[in-house]
Structures are given as structure tokens and as C-alpha cells.
Coordinates of C-alpha atoms in Angstrom, one line a residue:
X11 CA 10.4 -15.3 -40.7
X12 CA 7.2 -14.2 -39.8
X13 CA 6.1 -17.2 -37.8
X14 CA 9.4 -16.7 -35.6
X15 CA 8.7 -13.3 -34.8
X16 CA 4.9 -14.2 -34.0
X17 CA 6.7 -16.8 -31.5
X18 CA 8.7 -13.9 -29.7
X19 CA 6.0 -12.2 -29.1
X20 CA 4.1 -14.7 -27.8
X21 CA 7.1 -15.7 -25.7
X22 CA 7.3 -12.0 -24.0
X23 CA 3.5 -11.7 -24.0
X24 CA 3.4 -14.8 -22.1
X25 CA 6.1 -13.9 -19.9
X26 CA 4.4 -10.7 -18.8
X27 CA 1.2 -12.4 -17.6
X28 CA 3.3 -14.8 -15.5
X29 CA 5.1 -12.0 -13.8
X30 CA 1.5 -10.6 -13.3
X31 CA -0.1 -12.8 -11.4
X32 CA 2.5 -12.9 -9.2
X33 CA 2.4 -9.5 -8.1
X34 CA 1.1 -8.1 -5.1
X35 CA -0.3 -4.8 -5.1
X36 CA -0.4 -4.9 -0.7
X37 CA 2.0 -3.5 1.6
X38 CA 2.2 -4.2 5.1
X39 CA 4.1 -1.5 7.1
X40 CA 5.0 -1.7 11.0
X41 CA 5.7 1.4 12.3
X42 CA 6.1 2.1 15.9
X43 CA 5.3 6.1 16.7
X44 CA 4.2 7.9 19.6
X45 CA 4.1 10.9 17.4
X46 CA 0.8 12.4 15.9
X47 CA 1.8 12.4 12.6
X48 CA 3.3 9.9 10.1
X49 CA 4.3 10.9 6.7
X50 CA 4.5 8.0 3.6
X51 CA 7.4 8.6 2.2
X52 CA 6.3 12.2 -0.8
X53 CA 3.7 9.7 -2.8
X54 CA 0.0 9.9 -2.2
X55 CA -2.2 7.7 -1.0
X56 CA -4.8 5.8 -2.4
X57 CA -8.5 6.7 -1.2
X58 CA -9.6 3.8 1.2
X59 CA -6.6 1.7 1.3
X60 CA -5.6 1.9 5.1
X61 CA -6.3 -0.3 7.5
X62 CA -4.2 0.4 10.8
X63 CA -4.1 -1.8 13.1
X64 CA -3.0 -2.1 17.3
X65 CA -1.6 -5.4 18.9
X66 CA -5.2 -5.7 20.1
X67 CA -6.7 -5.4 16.4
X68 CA -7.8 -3.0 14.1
X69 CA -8.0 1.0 14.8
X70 CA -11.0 2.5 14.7
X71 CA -11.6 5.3 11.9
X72 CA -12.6 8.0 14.4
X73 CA -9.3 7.3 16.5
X74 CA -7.0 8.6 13.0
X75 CA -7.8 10.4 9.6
X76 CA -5.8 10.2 6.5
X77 CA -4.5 13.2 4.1
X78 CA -4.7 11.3 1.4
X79 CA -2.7 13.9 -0.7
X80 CA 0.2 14.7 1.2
X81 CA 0.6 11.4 2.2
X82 CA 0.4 11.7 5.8
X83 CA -1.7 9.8 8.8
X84 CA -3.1 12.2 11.6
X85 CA -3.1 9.7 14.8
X86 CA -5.4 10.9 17.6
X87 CA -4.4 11.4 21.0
X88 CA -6.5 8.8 22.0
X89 CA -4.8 6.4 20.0
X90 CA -1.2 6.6 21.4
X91 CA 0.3 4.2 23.3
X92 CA 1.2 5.5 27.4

């Protein structure tokens, strides 16, 4: 009995670190604005993880600034596409 039940747990132990490497913890969002403003859905956000990007690369970090606690990206005027 006790060696079956030591197999079952290996089996769901094992399962979980399959599913685990599998994961990826990256989003990648397109979002067309010409607001100021974009709110992420009501969850924060986590301290250094955006990187926005134009069609002609990467945004710079003066052109935007991010409230990482509301959830919400502050777009300069700058920034916005004509």
C-alpha cells in the first residue's frame, strides 16, 4: 500500500514540474490608443516589467510613466501617433 501511494505522489509531483516549465510568465499586448491613458485591466503591475514599444522600436522611458498600482500607463503627448 504504501509503495503505491509513494507512486502517486511521485506521479502528480512529476506532473506539476512538467506543466512548469512550460509556463510562460510574459505577455505581449498590442494596443492601439491615441488616448493618454491606458488602464490594465483592476490588477497591479509589477515594478519594471514594461517595455512599450512603437513600429519603429522601443519607447523611450521619458516619453511614458507607469502607476504601477492602479494599473495604468501615462502616455506623453509626445508619444502619440498624428
Amino acid at each position: 500500500m504504501r509503495k503505491i501511494y509513494l507512486i502517486g505522489l511521485f506521479l502528480i509531483t512529476a506532473g506539476g514540474i512538467t506543466f512548469g516549465q512550460t509556463f510562460n510568465p510574459y505577455r505581449n499586448l498590442i494596443i492601439g490608443s491615441r488616448t493618454d491613458c491606458i488602464i490594465n485591466d483592476s490588477l497591479s503591475i509589477i515594478p519594471g516589467s514594461i517595455i512599450i514599444r512603437s513600429p519603429d522600436g522601443p519607447l523611450d522611458e521619458s516619453l511614458y510613466s507607469v502607476d504601477y498600482l492602479r494599473g495604468k500607463i501615462l502616455i506623453s503627448e509626445k508619444a502619440i501617433l498624428p
